Short mmCIF file of C-alpha atoms in Angstrom, two decimals:
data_model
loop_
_atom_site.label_atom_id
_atom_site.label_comp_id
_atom_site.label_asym_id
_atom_site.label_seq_id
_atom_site.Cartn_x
_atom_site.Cartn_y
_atom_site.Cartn_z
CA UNK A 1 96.86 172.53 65.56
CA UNK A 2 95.05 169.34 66.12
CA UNK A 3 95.95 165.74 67.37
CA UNK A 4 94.71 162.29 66.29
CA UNK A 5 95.68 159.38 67.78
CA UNK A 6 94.48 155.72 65.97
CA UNK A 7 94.87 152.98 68.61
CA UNK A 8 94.39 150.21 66.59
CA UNK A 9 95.28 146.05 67.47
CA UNK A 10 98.94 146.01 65.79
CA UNK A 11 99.73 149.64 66.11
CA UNK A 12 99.45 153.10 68.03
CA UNK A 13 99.35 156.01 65.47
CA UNK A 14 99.87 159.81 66.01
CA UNK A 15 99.54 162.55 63.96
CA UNK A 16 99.55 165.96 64.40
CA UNK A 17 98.30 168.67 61.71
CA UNK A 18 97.56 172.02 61.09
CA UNK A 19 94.93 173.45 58.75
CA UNK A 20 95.74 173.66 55.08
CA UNK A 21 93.55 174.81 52.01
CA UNK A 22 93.48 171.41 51.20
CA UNK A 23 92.93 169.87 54.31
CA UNK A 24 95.62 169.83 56.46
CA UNK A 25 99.48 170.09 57.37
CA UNK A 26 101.19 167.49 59.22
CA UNK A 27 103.05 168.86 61.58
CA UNK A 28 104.40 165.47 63.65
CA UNK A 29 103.61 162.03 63.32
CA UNK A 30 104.81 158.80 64.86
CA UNK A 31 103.66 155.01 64.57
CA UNK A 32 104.79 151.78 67.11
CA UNK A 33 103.51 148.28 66.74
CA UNK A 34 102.50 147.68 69.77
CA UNK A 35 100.30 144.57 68.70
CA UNK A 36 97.59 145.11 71.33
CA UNK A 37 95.49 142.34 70.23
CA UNK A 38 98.34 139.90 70.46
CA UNK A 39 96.73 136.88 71.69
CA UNK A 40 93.43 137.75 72.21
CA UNK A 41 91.79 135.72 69.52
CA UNK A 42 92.50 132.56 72.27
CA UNK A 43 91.92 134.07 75.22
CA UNK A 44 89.34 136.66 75.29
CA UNK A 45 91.72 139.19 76.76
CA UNK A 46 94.62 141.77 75.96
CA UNK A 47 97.54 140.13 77.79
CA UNK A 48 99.76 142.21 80.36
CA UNK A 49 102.50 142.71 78.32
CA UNK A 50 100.85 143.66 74.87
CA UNK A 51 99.06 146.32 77.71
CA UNK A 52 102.34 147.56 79.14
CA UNK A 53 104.09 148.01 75.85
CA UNK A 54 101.04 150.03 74.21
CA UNK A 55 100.84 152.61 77.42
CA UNK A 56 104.95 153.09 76.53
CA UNK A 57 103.55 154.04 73.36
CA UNK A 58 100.58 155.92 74.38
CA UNK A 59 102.78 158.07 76.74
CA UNK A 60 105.15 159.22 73.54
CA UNK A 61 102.03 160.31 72.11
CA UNK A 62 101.37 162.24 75.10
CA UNK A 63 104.84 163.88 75.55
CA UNK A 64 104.78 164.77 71.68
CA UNK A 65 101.40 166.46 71.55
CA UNK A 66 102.22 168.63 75.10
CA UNK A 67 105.26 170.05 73.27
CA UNK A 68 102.33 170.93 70.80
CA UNK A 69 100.13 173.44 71.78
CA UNK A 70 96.83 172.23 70.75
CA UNK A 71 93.15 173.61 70.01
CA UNK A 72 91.59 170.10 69.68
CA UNK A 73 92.61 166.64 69.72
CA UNK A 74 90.77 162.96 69.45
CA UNK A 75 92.13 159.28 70.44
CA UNK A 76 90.08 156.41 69.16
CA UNK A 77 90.55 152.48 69.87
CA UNK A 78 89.37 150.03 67.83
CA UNK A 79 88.74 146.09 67.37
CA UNK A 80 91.58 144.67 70.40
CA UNK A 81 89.17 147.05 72.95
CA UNK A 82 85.76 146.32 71.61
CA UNK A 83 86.73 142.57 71.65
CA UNK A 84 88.74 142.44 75.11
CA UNK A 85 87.25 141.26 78.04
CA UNK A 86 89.14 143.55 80.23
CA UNK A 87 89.10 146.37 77.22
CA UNK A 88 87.86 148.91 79.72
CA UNK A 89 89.55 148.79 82.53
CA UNK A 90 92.61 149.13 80.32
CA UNK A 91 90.99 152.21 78.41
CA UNK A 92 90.77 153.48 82.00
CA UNK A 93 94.70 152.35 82.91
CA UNK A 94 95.42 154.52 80.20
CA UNK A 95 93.31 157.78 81.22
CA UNK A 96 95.44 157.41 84.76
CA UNK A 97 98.81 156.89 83.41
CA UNK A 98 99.27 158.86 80.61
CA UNK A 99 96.11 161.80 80.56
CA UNK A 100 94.66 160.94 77.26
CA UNK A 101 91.10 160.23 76.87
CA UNK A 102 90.60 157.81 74.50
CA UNK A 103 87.28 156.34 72.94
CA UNK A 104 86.27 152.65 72.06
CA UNK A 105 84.47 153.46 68.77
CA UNK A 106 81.84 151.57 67.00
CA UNK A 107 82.78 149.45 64.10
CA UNK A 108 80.45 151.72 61.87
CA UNK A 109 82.36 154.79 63.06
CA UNK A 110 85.50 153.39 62.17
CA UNK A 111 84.04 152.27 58.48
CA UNK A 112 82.58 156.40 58.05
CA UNK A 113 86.03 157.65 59.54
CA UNK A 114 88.16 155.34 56.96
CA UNK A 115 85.98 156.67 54.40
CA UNK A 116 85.96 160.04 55.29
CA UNK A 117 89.96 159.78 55.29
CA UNK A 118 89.64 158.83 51.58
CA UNK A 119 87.26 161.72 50.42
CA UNK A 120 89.52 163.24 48.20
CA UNK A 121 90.35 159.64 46.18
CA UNK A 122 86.89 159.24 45.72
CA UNK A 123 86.74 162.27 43.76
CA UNK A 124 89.89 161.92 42.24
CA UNK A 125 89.75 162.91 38.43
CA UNK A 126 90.86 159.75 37.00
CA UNK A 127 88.09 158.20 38.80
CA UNK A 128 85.36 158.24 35.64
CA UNK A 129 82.57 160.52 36.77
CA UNK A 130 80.23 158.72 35.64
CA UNK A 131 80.96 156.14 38.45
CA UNK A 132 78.43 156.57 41.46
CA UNK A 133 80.03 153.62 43.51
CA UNK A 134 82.94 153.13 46.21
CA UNK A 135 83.79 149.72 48.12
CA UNK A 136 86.68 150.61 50.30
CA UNK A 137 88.16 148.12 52.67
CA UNK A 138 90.32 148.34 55.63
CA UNK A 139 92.06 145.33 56.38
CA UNK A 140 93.51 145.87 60.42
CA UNK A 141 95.00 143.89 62.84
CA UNK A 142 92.10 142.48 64.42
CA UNK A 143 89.03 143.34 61.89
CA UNK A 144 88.60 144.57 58.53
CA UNK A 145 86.35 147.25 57.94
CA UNK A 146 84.06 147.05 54.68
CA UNK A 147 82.46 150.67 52.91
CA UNK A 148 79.80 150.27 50.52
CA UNK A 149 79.32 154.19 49.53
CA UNK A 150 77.36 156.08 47.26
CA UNK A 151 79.69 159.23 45.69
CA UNK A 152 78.47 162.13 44.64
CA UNK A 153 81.33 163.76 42.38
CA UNK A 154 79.40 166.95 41.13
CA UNK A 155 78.47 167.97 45.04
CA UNK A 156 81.63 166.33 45.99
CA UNK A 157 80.31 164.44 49.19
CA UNK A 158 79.84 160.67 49.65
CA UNK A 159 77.22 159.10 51.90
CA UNK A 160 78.07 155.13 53.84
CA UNK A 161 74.93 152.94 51.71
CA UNK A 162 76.61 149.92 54.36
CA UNK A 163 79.17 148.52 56.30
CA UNK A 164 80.64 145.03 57.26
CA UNK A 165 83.52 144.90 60.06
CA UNK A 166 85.11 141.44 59.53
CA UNK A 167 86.21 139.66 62.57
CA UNK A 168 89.34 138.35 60.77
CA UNK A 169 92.63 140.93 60.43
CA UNK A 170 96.02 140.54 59.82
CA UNK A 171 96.96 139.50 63.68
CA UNK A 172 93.81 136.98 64.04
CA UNK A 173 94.29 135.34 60.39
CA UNK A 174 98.35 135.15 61.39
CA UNK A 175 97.49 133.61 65.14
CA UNK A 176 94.57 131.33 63.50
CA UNK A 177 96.94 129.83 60.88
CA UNK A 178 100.65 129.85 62.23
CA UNK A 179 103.16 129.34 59.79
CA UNK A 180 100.72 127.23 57.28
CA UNK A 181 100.07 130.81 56.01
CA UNK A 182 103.22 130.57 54.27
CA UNK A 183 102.36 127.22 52.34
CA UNK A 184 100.28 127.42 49.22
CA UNK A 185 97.47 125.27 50.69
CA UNK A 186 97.31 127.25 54.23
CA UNK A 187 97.20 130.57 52.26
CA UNK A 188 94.16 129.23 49.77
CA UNK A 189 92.33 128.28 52.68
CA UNK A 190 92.57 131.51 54.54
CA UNK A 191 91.30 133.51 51.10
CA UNK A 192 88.71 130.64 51.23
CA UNK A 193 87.47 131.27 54.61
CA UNK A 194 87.53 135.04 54.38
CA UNK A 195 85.77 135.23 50.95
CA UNK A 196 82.77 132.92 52.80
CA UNK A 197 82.24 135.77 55.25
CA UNK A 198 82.12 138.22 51.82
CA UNK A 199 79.01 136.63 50.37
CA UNK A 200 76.42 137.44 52.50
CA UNK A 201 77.35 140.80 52.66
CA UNK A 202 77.56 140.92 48.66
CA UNK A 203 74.04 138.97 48.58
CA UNK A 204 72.55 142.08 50.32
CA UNK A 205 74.31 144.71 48.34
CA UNK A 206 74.35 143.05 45.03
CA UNK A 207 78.24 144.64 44.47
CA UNK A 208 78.87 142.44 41.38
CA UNK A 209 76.08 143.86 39.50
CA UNK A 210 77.32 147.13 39.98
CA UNK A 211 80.89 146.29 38.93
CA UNK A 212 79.65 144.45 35.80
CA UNK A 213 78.58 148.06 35.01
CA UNK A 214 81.54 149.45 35.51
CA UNK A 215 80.03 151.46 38.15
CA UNK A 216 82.33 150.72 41.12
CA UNK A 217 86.00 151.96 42.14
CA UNK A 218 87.27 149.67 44.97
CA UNK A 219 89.99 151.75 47.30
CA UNK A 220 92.07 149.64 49.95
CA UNK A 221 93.64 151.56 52.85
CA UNK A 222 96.16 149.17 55.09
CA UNK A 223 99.64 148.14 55.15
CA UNK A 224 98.91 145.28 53.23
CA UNK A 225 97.95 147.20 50.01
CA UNK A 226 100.65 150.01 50.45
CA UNK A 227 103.43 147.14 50.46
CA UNK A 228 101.92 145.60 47.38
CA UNK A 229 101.99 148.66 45.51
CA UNK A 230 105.67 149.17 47.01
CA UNK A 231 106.81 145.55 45.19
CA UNK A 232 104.28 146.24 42.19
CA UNK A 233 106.53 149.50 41.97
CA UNK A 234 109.75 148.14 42.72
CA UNK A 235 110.44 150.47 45.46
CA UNK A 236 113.93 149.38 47.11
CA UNK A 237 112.17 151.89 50.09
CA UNK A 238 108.68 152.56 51.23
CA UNK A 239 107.51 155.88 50.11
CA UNK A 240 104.21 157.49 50.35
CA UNK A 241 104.33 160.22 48.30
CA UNK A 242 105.03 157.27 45.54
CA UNK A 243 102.35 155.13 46.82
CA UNK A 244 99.54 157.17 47.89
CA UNK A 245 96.91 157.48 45.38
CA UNK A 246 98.69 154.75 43.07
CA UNK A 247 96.13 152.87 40.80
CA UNK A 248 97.10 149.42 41.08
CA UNK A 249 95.83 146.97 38.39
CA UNK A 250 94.69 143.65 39.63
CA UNK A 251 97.36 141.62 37.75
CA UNK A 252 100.48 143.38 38.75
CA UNK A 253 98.70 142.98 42.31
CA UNK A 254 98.33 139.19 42.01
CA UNK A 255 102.30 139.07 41.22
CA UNK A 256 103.21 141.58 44.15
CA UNK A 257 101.65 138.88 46.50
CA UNK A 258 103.43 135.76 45.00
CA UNK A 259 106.73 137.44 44.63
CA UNK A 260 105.74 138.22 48.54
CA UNK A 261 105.01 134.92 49.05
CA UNK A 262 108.46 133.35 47.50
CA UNK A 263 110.19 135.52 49.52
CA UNK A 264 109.30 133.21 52.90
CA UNK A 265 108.95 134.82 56.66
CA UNK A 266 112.83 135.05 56.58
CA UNK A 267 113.01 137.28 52.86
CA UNK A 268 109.69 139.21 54.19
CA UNK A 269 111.80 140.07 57.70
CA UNK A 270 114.99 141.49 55.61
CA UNK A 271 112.76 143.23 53.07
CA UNK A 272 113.03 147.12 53.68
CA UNK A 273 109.14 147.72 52.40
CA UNK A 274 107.81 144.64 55.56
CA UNK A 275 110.73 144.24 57.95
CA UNK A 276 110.84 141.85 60.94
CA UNK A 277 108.14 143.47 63.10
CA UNK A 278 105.36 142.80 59.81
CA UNK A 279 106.91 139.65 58.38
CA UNK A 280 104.87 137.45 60.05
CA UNK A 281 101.36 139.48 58.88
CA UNK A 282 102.31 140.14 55.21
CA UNK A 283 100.47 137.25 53.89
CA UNK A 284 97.72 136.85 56.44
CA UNK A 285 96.88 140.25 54.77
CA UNK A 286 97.28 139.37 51.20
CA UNK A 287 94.85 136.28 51.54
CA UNK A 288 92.21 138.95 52.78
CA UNK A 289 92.85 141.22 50.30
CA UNK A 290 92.89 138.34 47.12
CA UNK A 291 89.59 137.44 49.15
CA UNK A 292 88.07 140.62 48.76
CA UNK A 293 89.29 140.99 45.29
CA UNK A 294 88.11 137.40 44.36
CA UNK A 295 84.69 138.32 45.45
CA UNK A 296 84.73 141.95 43.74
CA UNK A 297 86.70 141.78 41.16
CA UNK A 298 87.47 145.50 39.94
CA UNK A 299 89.90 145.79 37.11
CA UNK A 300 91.67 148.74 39.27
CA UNK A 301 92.75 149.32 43.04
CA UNK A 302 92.96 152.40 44.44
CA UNK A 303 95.91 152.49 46.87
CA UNK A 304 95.71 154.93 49.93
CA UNK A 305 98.44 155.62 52.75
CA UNK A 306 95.38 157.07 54.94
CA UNK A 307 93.52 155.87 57.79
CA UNK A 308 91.58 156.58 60.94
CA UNK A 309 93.61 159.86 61.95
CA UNK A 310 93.06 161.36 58.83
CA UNK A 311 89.19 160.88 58.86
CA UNK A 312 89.50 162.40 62.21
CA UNK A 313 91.88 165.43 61.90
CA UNK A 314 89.30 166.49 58.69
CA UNK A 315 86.57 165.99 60.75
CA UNK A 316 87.69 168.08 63.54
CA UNK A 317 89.21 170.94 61.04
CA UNK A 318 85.72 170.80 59.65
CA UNK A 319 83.75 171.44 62.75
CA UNK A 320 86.00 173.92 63.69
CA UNK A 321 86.39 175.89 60.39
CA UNK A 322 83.66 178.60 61.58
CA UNK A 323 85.67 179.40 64.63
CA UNK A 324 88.93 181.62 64.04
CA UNK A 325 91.57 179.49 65.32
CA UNK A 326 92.80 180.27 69.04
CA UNK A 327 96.21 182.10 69.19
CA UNK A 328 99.31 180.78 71.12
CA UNK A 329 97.98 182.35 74.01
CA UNK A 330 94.27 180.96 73.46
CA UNK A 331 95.63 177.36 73.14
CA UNK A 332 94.06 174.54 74.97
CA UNK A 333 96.59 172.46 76.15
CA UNK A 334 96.63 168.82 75.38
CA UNK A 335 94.92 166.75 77.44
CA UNK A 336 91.15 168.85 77.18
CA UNK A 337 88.93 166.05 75.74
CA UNK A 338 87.58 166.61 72.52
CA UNK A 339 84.11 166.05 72.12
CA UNK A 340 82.23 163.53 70.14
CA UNK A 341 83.26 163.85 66.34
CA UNK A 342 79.66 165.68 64.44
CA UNK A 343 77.98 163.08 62.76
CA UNK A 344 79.11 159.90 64.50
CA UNK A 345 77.24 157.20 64.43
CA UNK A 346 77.51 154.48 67.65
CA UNK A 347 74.40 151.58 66.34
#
């Protein structure tokens, strides 16, 4: 079996998987907004209690993957620990008190990881194969992560043409903007803002032209796009089998965010598909999303319930797919390191 945990600046993610012919098997999982990142947008640093309530959830992921006994295993942290001030000395808090090794990643790492979690939806058969382009975006809590990738559907591999991480996620857009997020005029001015820092990433990679051809299939991975296709689908419950691969058209999308937005922070906190620990970043997220959307406008949206620990469980299941896997006897326990992923890139 193999472990991946996603450290990200809302949330600590675990999952645990075993190898399956088409991909892999999850064996446990377990998610805790932890909101990391809390803060730092004003002061430069991760705070002491956003610290002490992610190593609580850091050592559940530890406890849950030594009842497991694992061949390999990879813990990644993103934007809150690139950004932080004191992001490495509580990298290193977290190597002492709980055993796990975890690595800052690069931006660009994160953007090949989010794609490589979405390999099989960039194949997918209702995909037209005639279509040679991806965009896939990543909207976090502190960053979004932007794909530009060239798919190859016959030899069924996709290469990263660019990249954009976005200093702007659902945490940093809610902190910047307060509760002016929920008025009409607070949220046009965050898709405003966002959509400025799309151009010049659309002037280099001329996007539009490609979508005028009908050339590009634009995937979102985040909780943002996973609860619109929840109220686009009138689920009275989050489900991911129901979401997961859903092909969301852009109008029903526009509606799921203003029926989000009538609801207010108070509707948004009782609503099973956000809840009161989201409420607060539901429409931060939207106004990136319409952002991206207003700046590439693809007819369709491909929704995925997939992220970081997916790109890395394949990855690892990859490298290791030569090797006959280790009995119960031959396991290594835990807390062994696991190398670099193959093929990461750290610009």
């Amino acid at each position: 079996m193999f472990g991946a945990i996603d450290l990200g600046t809302n949330n600590c993610r675990l999952m645990i998987a075993a190898p399956h012919a088409d991909g892999f098997r999850v064996v446990d999982s377990f998610n805790r907004i932890v909101r990391l990142g809390e803060g730092l947008q004003r002061t430069g640093q991760l705070s002491p209690h956003a610290m002490d309530r992610t190593i609580e959830a850091l050592r559940v992921c530890a406890m849950r993957m030594e009842r497991r006994r694992l061949f390999r295993y990879r813990a990644v942290a993103t934007e809150a620990c690139r950004r932080a001030g004191n992001g490495a000395a509580f990298i290193e808090r977290a190597r002492r008190e709980t055993g796990l090794d975890i690595t800052v990643i690069s931006s660009r790492e994160e953007a090949e990881l989010a794609m490589e979690s979405c390999s099989a939806l960039l194949h997918d058969d209702r995909v037209s194969p005639t279509r040679t382009r991806a965009l896939l975006f990543d909207i976090g809590g502190g960053s979004t992560e932007i794909a530009w990738v060239r798919t190859d559907r016959h030899a069924r591999r996709q290469d990263l043409s660019g990249y954009l991480s976005l200093p702007a996620g659902v945490i940093t857009q809610a902190e910047q903007f307060g509760e002016s997020a929920f008025s009409e005029q607070g949220y046009q001015r965050m898709v405003e803002q966002i959509a400025g820092q799309l151009r010049a990433f659309e002037a280099v990679h001329c996007i539009r032209r490609e979508i005028s051809r009908g050339n590009v299939s634009l995937i979102g991975t985040s909780g943002t796009v996973t609860t619109l296709a929840s109220i686009a689908l009138s689920l009275t419950r989050y489900s991911r089998t129901a979401v997961d691969g859903t092909i969301l058209e852009a109008g029903p999308a526009r509606d799921a965010i203003r029926t989000l937005a009538a609801m207010g922070p108070e509707g948004l906190s009782q609503h099973p598909c956000v809840g009161p620990d989201r409420a607060q970043y539901v429409m931060p997220g939207c106004a990136i999303f319409e952002a991206i959307h207003r700046v590439w406008p693809v007819p369709e949206i491909m929704v995925a319930d997939r992220g970081l620990r997916d790109g890395m469980l394949l990855r690892m299941i990859n490298d290791s797919a030569p090797l006959a896997l280790p009995s119960a006897s031959g396991a290594l326990p835990f807390a062994s390191p696991c190398p670099p992923a193959m093929g990461a890139s750290h610009p």
